[in-house]
Short mmCIF file of C-alpha atoms in Angstrom, two decimals:
data_model
loop_
_atom_site.label_atom_id
_atom_site.label_comp_id
_atom_site.label_asym_id
_atom_site.label_seq_id
_atom_site.Cartn_x
_atom_site.Cartn_y
_atom_site.Cartn_z
CA MET A 556 0.00 0.09 -0.04
CA PRO A 557 1.17 3.46 -0.72
CA ARG A 558 2.75 6.05 1.57
CA VAL A 559 0.45 9.20 1.66
CA VAL A 560 1.41 12.49 2.93
CA CYS A 561 -1.67 14.55 3.98
CA VAL A 562 -1.07 18.36 4.38
CA ALA A 563 -2.99 20.64 6.68
CA GLY A 564 -2.09 24.23 7.41
CA ALA A 565 -4.96 26.26 8.77
CA ARG A 566 -8.37 25.84 10.27
CA PRO A 567 -10.33 25.47 7.02
CA ASN A 568 -8.01 22.37 6.22
CA TYR A 569 -8.64 20.38 9.36
CA MET A 570 -12.30 19.51 8.58
CA LYS A 571 -11.27 18.46 5.02
CA ILE A 572 -8.10 16.38 5.81
CA LYS A 573 -9.53 14.37 8.84
CA PRO A 574 -12.02 12.12 6.87
CA VAL A 575 -9.41 11.60 4.00
CA MET A 576 -6.93 10.46 6.46
CA ASP A 577 -9.43 8.08 8.06
CA ALA A 578 -10.52 6.61 4.71
CA LEU A 579 -6.95 5.96 3.63
CA GLU A 580 -5.88 4.36 6.82
CA ARG A 581 -9.02 2.09 6.86
CA ARG A 582 -7.74 0.80 3.63
CA GLY A 583 -4.15 0.11 4.92
CA ALA A 584 -2.38 3.06 3.48
CA GLU A 585 0.52 4.68 5.54
CA VAL A 586 -0.55 8.21 6.13
CA VAL A 587 1.95 10.85 7.26
CA LEU A 588 0.26 14.12 8.67
CA VAL A 589 2.06 17.23 7.96
CA HIS A 590 1.04 20.43 9.68
CA THR A 591 2.59 23.50 8.06
CA GLY A 592 1.73 25.83 11.13
CA GLN A 593 0.15 28.52 8.99
CA HIS A 594 -2.38 28.82 11.71
CA TYR A 595 -0.61 28.59 15.12
CA ASP A 596 -3.09 30.34 17.35
CA PRO A 597 -4.50 27.86 19.80
CA ALA A 598 -8.02 29.19 19.33
CA MET A 599 -7.71 28.46 15.60
CA ASN A 600 -5.56 25.17 15.90
CA ASP A 601 -5.38 23.14 18.84
CA VAL A 602 -9.16 23.17 19.76
CA PHE A 603 -9.99 21.87 16.26
CA PHE A 604 -7.59 19.08 16.56
CA ALA A 605 -9.20 18.09 19.81
CA ASP A 606 -12.71 18.51 18.76
CA LEU A 607 -12.12 16.38 15.56
CA GLY A 608 -10.05 13.84 17.15
CA ILE A 609 -7.17 14.43 14.79
CA ARG A 610 -3.93 12.76 15.88
CA PRO A 611 -0.91 14.93 16.44
CA PRO A 612 0.87 15.53 13.22
CA ASN A 613 3.80 13.44 12.31
CA ARG A 614 5.68 16.72 11.33
CA PHE A 615 5.02 20.26 12.27
CA LEU A 616 6.75 22.95 10.01
CA GLY A 617 6.00 26.04 12.25
CA VAL A 618 6.05 28.45 9.33
CA GLY A 619 3.87 31.15 11.04
CA SER A 620 2.47 34.19 9.45
CA GLY A 621 3.82 36.79 6.81
CA THR A 622 3.13 38.11 3.49
CA HIS A 623 1.95 35.65 0.86
CA ALA A 624 5.42 35.44 -0.61
CA GLU A 625 7.11 35.03 2.67
CA GLN A 626 4.74 32.38 3.97
CA THR A 627 4.67 30.45 0.73
CA GLY A 628 8.44 30.54 0.60
CA ARG A 629 8.87 29.22 4.12
CA VAL A 630 6.41 26.29 3.47
CA MET A 631 8.20 25.32 0.38
CA THR A 632 11.64 25.56 2.02
CA ALA A 633 10.44 23.48 4.99
CA PHE A 634 8.43 20.86 2.95
CA GLU A 635 11.03 20.27 0.28
CA PRO A 636 13.49 18.30 2.56
CA LEU A 637 10.57 16.46 4.19
CA VAL A 638 9.43 14.98 0.86
CA GLY A 639 12.96 13.96 0.18
CA GLU A 640 13.21 12.14 3.45
CA VAL A 641 9.73 10.63 3.63
CA SER A 642 9.55 9.69 -0.09
CA PRO A 643 5.69 9.58 -0.38
CA ASP A 644 3.93 7.92 -3.30
CA ILE A 645 1.10 10.51 -3.04
CA VAL A 646 0.70 13.86 -1.51
CA VAL A 647 -2.79 15.18 -0.67
CA VAL A 648 -3.45 19.00 -0.39
CA VAL A 649 -6.83 20.42 0.46
CA GLY A 650 -8.49 23.77 -0.20
CA ASP A 651 -6.89 26.98 -1.31
CA ILE A 652 -4.63 28.47 1.39
CA ASN A 653 -0.91 29.37 0.89
CA SER A 654 0.19 26.10 2.35
CA THR A 655 -1.74 24.22 -0.37
CA LEU A 656 -0.01 26.00 -3.24
CA ALA A 657 3.47 25.74 -1.59
CA CYS A 658 3.24 21.98 -1.01
CA ALA A 659 1.75 21.46 -4.37
CA LEU A 660 4.61 23.08 -6.13
CA VAL A 661 7.23 21.19 -4.13
CA THR A 662 5.44 17.85 -4.78
CA ALA A 663 5.22 18.46 -8.49
CA LYS A 664 8.80 19.10 -8.74
CA ALA A 665 9.86 16.16 -6.52
CA GLY A 666 7.92 13.65 -8.47
CA PRO A 667 5.29 11.98 -6.33
CA LEU A 668 1.54 11.95 -7.44
CA LEU A 669 -0.31 15.07 -6.26
CA ALA A 670 -4.00 15.07 -5.31
CA HIS A 671 -6.04 18.15 -4.77
CA VAL A 672 -9.18 17.93 -2.71
CA GLU A 673 -11.67 20.62 -3.59
CA ALA A 674 -10.40 20.98 -7.15
CA GLY A 675 -12.15 23.13 -9.68
CA LEU A 676 -13.72 25.68 -7.54
CA ARG A 677 -13.61 29.12 -9.07
CA SER A 678 -14.85 32.58 -7.82
CA ARG A 679 -13.87 34.41 -10.97
CA ASP A 680 -12.34 37.01 -8.77
CA TRP A 681 -8.56 37.18 -9.48
CA SER A 682 -8.07 39.80 -6.70
CA MET A 683 -8.63 36.85 -4.26
CA PRO A 684 -5.34 35.20 -3.21
CA GLU A 685 -7.27 31.98 -2.85
CA GLU A 686 -8.36 32.05 -6.48
CA VAL A 687 -4.76 32.13 -7.61
CA ASN A 688 -3.86 29.28 -5.10
CA ARG A 689 -6.70 27.13 -6.42
CA VAL A 690 -5.84 27.51 -10.11
CA ALA A 691 -2.25 26.97 -9.80
CA THR A 692 -2.66 23.95 -7.54
CA ASP A 693 -5.14 22.41 -10.00
CA ARG A 694 -2.52 22.94 -12.80
CA VAL A 695 0.12 20.80 -11.21
CA SER A 696 -2.11 18.08 -9.84
CA ASP A 697 -2.47 14.46 -11.05
CA TYR A 698 -5.84 13.93 -9.21
CA LEU A 699 -8.56 16.64 -9.35
CA LEU A 700 -11.05 15.72 -6.61
CA ALA A 701 -14.06 17.88 -7.39
CA PRO A 702 -16.77 18.49 -4.62
CA SER A 703 -19.60 19.37 -7.05
CA PRO A 704 -20.66 19.39 -10.64
CA ASP A 705 -19.77 22.93 -11.26
CA ALA A 706 -16.26 22.30 -10.43
CA VAL A 707 -16.10 19.50 -13.00
CA VAL A 708 -17.50 21.78 -15.61
CA ASN A 709 -14.76 24.32 -14.70
CA LEU A 710 -12.01 21.76 -14.90
CA ARG A 711 -13.27 20.40 -18.30
CA ALA A 712 -13.47 23.90 -19.74
CA GLU A 713 -9.85 24.58 -18.54
CA GLY A 714 -8.67 21.44 -20.64
CA TYR A 715 -8.01 18.89 -18.00
CA ARG A 716 -8.17 15.30 -19.00
CA ASP A 717 -10.98 13.05 -18.04
CA ASP A 718 -8.81 10.71 -16.21
CA GLN A 719 -7.65 13.47 -13.87
CA ILE A 720 -11.17 14.75 -12.87
CA HIS A 721 -13.14 12.75 -10.22
CA LEU A 722 -16.49 14.01 -8.82
CA VAL A 723 -16.30 12.82 -5.29
CA GLY A 724 -18.50 15.08 -3.23
CA ASN A 725 -17.69 17.37 -0.28
CA VAL A 726 -15.49 16.17 2.38
CA MET A 727 -16.48 19.13 4.63
CA ILE A 728 -19.90 17.52 4.87
CA ASP A 729 -18.41 14.17 5.85
CA THR A 730 -16.97 15.73 8.96
CA LEU A 731 -20.08 17.76 9.56
CA LEU A 732 -22.48 14.66 9.47
CA THR A 733 -19.97 12.57 11.53
CA ASN A 734 -19.96 15.24 14.36
CA LEU A 735 -23.37 16.72 14.01
CA GLU A 736 -24.84 14.90 17.09
CA ARG A 737 -21.91 15.60 19.21
CA ALA A 738 -22.20 19.29 18.24
CA ARG A 739 -25.85 19.36 19.22
CA ALA A 740 -25.02 18.15 22.72
CA SER A 741 -22.65 21.11 23.13
CA ASP A 742 -23.74 23.65 25.92
CA VAL A 743 -22.69 26.66 23.97
CA LEU A 744 -26.19 28.17 23.62
CA GLY A 745 -26.67 27.93 27.59
CA ARG A 746 -23.25 29.49 27.92
CA TYR A 747 -24.35 32.63 25.86
CA GLY A 748 -27.86 32.63 26.96
CA LEU A 749 -29.17 31.95 23.51
CA SER A 750 -32.23 30.06 22.38
CA ARG A 751 -32.60 28.14 19.09
CA GLY A 752 -33.80 30.09 16.06
CA GLU A 753 -33.67 33.44 17.94
CA PHE A 754 -30.28 34.87 16.99
CA GLY A 755 -27.95 35.31 13.88
CA LEU A 756 -24.52 34.20 13.58
CA VAL A 757 -21.84 36.38 11.90
CA THR A 758 -18.22 35.69 10.60
CA LEU A 759 -15.85 38.12 9.06
CA HIS A 760 -12.29 37.39 8.24
CA ARG A 761 -11.52 38.01 4.51
CA PRO A 762 -9.10 40.82 3.96
CA ALA A 763 -11.36 42.59 1.44
CA ASN A 764 -13.87 42.83 4.22
CA VAL A 765 -11.78 43.44 7.35
CA ASP A 766 -8.60 45.25 6.12
CA ASP A 767 -10.38 48.29 4.65
CA PRO A 768 -11.74 50.46 7.44
CA GLU A 769 -14.35 51.92 5.15
CA VAL A 770 -15.61 48.60 3.99
CA LEU A 771 -15.60 47.12 7.43
CA ALA A 772 -17.41 50.24 8.84
CA GLY A 773 -20.14 49.77 6.20
CA LEU A 774 -20.48 46.21 7.11
CA LEU A 775 -20.78 47.04 10.74
CA LYS A 776 -23.47 49.58 10.03
CA ALA A 777 -25.55 46.94 8.11
CA LEU A 778 -25.07 44.50 10.97
CA GLY A 779 -26.33 47.11 13.46
CA GLU A 780 -29.48 47.56 11.41
CA ILE A 781 -30.00 43.76 11.11
CA ALA A 782 -29.48 43.45 14.87
CA ASP A 783 -32.64 45.73 15.49
CA ARG A 784 -34.65 42.78 14.16
CA CYS A 785 -32.42 39.76 15.05
CA PRO A 786 -29.69 39.90 17.66
CA LEU A 787 -26.30 38.89 16.16
CA LEU A 788 -23.37 36.77 17.70
CA LEU A 789 -20.04 37.39 16.13
CA PRO A 790 -17.20 35.01 17.21
CA VAL A 791 -14.15 37.16 16.44
CA HIS A 792 -11.43 35.92 14.12
CA PRO A 793 -7.96 37.00 15.29
CA ARG A 794 -7.29 38.95 12.01
CA ALA A 795 -10.40 41.02 12.61
CA ALA A 796 -10.19 41.69 16.46
CA GLY A 797 -8.04 44.73 16.50
CA ARG A 798 -9.98 46.39 13.59
CA LEU A 799 -13.41 45.67 15.12
CA ALA A 800 -12.22 47.31 18.42
CA ASP A 801 -10.88 50.40 16.44
CA ILE A 802 -14.18 51.01 14.64
CA GLY A 803 -16.50 49.83 17.41
CA VAL A 804 -19.33 47.33 17.20
CA PRO A 805 -23.04 48.57 17.12
CA GLY A 806 -25.51 47.56 19.79
CA GLY A 807 -27.11 44.28 19.27
CA VAL A 808 -24.00 42.71 17.85
CA ARG A 809 -22.33 40.62 20.47
CA LEU A 810 -18.55 39.75 20.19
CA VAL A 811 -17.39 36.39 21.55
CA PRO A 812 -14.10 34.50 21.43
CA PRO A 813 -13.44 32.18 18.49
CA ALA A 814 -15.41 28.95 18.70
CA GLY A 815 -14.25 25.43 18.40
CA TYR A 816 -15.53 23.20 15.71
CA LEU A 817 -18.25 21.51 17.73
CA ASP A 818 -19.50 24.71 19.53
CA PHE A 819 -19.49 26.50 16.05
CA ILE A 820 -21.63 23.85 14.30
CA ALA A 821 -23.94 23.91 17.31
CA LEU A 822 -24.36 27.80 16.81
CA GLN A 823 -24.85 27.41 12.96
CA ASP A 824 -27.30 24.61 13.52
CA ALA A 825 -29.39 26.64 16.01
CA ALA A 826 -29.17 30.09 14.25
CA ARG A 827 -32.08 31.88 12.64
CA LEU A 828 -29.69 32.85 9.87
CA VAL A 829 -25.85 33.04 9.26
CA LEU A 830 -24.00 35.98 7.64
CA THR A 831 -20.55 35.11 6.41
CA ASP A 832 -17.72 35.73 4.11
CA SER A 833 -16.36 32.26 4.52
CA GLY A 834 -16.67 29.60 1.71
CA GLY A 835 -16.78 26.65 4.13
CA ILE A 836 -19.69 28.12 6.10
CA GLN A 837 -21.69 28.53 2.91
CA GLU A 838 -21.37 24.68 2.52
CA GLU A 839 -22.12 23.81 6.20
CA THR A 840 -25.14 26.04 6.28
CA THR A 841 -26.49 24.42 3.10
CA ALA A 842 -25.98 20.90 4.61
CA LEU A 843 -27.74 22.07 7.79
CA GLY A 844 -30.53 23.79 5.98
CA VAL A 845 -29.80 27.09 7.66
CA PRO A 846 -30.40 30.34 5.62
CA CYS A 847 -27.05 31.90 4.76
CA VAL A 848 -26.33 35.45 3.55
CA THR A 849 -22.88 35.80 2.15
CA LEU A 850 -21.07 39.09 2.44
CA ARG A 851 -19.26 38.83 -0.94
CA ASP A 852 -19.82 39.72 -4.45
CA ASN A 853 -19.04 36.23 -5.73
CA THR A 854 -18.58 32.73 -4.52
CA GLU A 855 -16.45 29.77 -5.54
CA ARG A 856 -19.27 27.54 -4.28
CA PRO A 857 -22.13 28.37 -6.62
CA ILE A 858 -23.83 25.15 -5.87
CA THR A 859 -24.83 26.44 -2.43
CA VAL A 860 -26.76 29.32 -4.26
CA GLU A 861 -28.25 27.04 -7.00
CA GLN A 862 -29.03 24.06 -4.77
CA GLY A 863 -28.73 25.24 -1.14
CA THR A 864 -29.77 27.87 1.27
CA ASN A 865 -27.18 30.55 0.37
CA VAL A 866 -27.92 34.09 -0.93
CA LEU A 867 -25.10 36.42 -2.33
CA ALA A 868 -25.57 39.99 -0.88
CA GLY A 869 -22.30 41.68 -1.80
CA ARG A 870 -20.90 44.35 0.47
CA ASP A 871 -23.16 47.19 -0.01
CA PRO A 872 -24.76 47.96 3.41
CA ALA A 873 -28.28 48.76 1.94
CA ARG A 874 -28.21 45.67 -0.23
CA ILE A 875 -27.25 43.51 2.70
CA VAL A 876 -29.99 44.68 5.01
CA SER A 877 -32.62 44.26 2.22
CA THR A 878 -31.40 40.79 1.45
CA VAL A 879 -31.46 39.65 5.15
CA HIS A 880 -35.04 41.10 5.54
CA ARG A 881 -36.17 39.21 2.53
CA VAL A 882 -34.47 36.00 3.78
CA LEU A 883 -35.94 36.48 7.25
CA ASP A 884 -39.43 37.00 5.64
CA ASP A 885 -39.29 34.10 3.26
CA PRO A 886 -36.33 31.66 4.08
CA PRO A 887 -35.04 29.49 1.29
CA ALA A 888 -36.02 25.92 1.34
CA ALA A 889 -33.50 23.38 2.66
CA ARG A 890 -31.77 21.38 -0.24
CA ARG A 891 -28.53 19.34 -0.09
CA PRO A 892 -26.60 18.60 -3.20
CA ASP A 893 -26.04 15.15 -4.48
CA LEU A 894 -22.88 13.41 -3.07
CA TRP A 895 -22.91 15.55 -0.09
CA ASP A 896 -23.87 12.25 1.77
CA GLY A 897 -20.91 11.76 4.17
CA ARG A 898 -19.00 9.37 1.80
CA ALA A 899 -16.80 11.73 -0.22
CA SER A 900 -13.64 10.72 1.61
CA ASP A 901 -14.40 7.02 0.87
CA ARG A 902 -14.63 7.90 -2.87
CA ILE A 903 -11.36 9.83 -2.58
CA ALA A 904 -9.56 6.93 -1.08
CA GLU A 905 -10.74 4.62 -3.79
CA VAL A 906 -9.62 6.89 -6.41
CA LEU A 907 -6.22 7.36 -4.83
CA LEU A 908 -5.54 3.65 -4.05
CA GLU A 909 -6.70 2.31 -7.50
CA GLY A 910 -5.21 5.11 -9.68
CA GLY A 911 -1.71 3.77 -10.41
CA THR A 912 1.74 5.10 -9.60
CA ALA A 913 3.86 8.03 -10.77
CA ARG A 914 5.43 5.51 -13.20
CA THR A 915 2.16 4.16 -14.67
CA ARG A 916 -0.15 7.30 -14.63
CA PRO A 917 -0.06 10.09 -17.25
CA ARG A 918 1.27 13.16 -15.50
CA PRO A 919 -0.48 16.63 -15.71
CA THR A 920 0.75 17.83 -18.93
CA ASP A 921 0.82 14.53 -20.78
CA GLN A 922 -1.61 13.98 -23.70
CA PRO A 923 -4.05 11.00 -23.39
CA THR A 924 -3.66 10.32 -27.23
CA PRO A 925 -1.42 11.51 -29.97
CA VAL A 926 -2.59 14.97 -31.21
CA ASP A 927 -2.32 16.75 -34.52
CA ARG A 928 0.58 19.26 -34.14
CA THR A 929 -0.16 20.93 -37.53
CA PHE A 930 -1.40 24.39 -37.05
CA PRO A 931 -2.91 26.79 -39.72
CA ILE A 932 -0.84 29.69 -40.41
#
C-alpha cells in the first residue's frame, strides 16, 4: 500500500483532511500528517484538533505568518526536505490556502503524485489570493477531486483530461455529518444565553472585508440595522479583532471569542440565519438547511446558491440589509446537493489507491492520445 502525505495548514483544512486520512488508513495506507503551522493560534488550531479527534501531526513545520510570498516560501523551504526524507507515493493537499499551493509546487517538482481535494472551485475574482492558489494547484495536480458538478464543468472547460477529474463530493460534509450529534450536545447556547432560532450568527475574516476600514465600517453599519430585528453573535477571528475594536461594534452585535468546531456547528445549527464571508460556512449551512447570507460579490461555491440555502448579498450595506429582511421573511427551502452524503472521503480513497503510480499514470501535461501538431498559419 502507498505512503501518503496529507497536508494541513490552517483551520479550513482540518475538517477536510481528517476524513480523508481516516478513509486511507482504513484501507491500509500509511498516512503521514504534516501540519505547516500557517495557523498557530491555539484558538484556531489546538481546539480543532481536539474536537475532531485528529492525531498529533507527524511533522510540524512551524512556518507562522507573513506576506503571501514569505509564507509560501517558508512552507516550500520546510516541505522540500521532508518530501525527500519521507519519499511519499502520493501527497494530498486540500483547499486553497498558501500552504496548499506551496506544498503542491514542491510535490510537482519532486515527483510524487499530487491530489487536490476541492479542485475546480472558481470565484472568477482574480483579486482573491485563494483564487490564484486554487488555479495554480489544479494545474500541477495529478488527481483533481471535485466536490460538485460545477467544479467538474470548470475543470473540463480549462482543458484537464477526464482521467484527472473525479467528482467525489464534499469532504467538509463528511466531517459535519460525523460530528453533528456531538455538536448538538454542546452547551454553547446555554453559555451564551441563546435560544434556538432566535439569533443570527456572523463571521468576518476575508481581507477584502476586514482590512479596509471603510468597507468594514459599512458592514458593521448593516449588522447594526439587522440586529434591531435579530440579535447577532460574532465570534471574533484573530485577524479582525483589532479592527473591530478600533471602529466599534453597534448595539445588538455581541462579540465572543473564536469557537471550536463543535461549538461553532452547534451555533450554526441553532441560528435563525448566518451572515458570513467564509466559503466553508456557505457549505455547512447548506447541509444544515440554515439560511446563509454571504457578504461577498461572488462565491467559488455556486452550488450553495443554486441548490442550497445561500444568498449572495455583496458588501453594499443597503443591499445586505434588504437581502437579510427578505431571507427572514421568506427563508429559502433546505436542499442538499448530490454526493454531499458523508462518503466523499471513501470515494477519494478509492480513487487514490486504485489510480496507479507515478510511473504508470499520465502526468499533468501528458496527452491522453497523439494529437495533430499541424497548426494553420
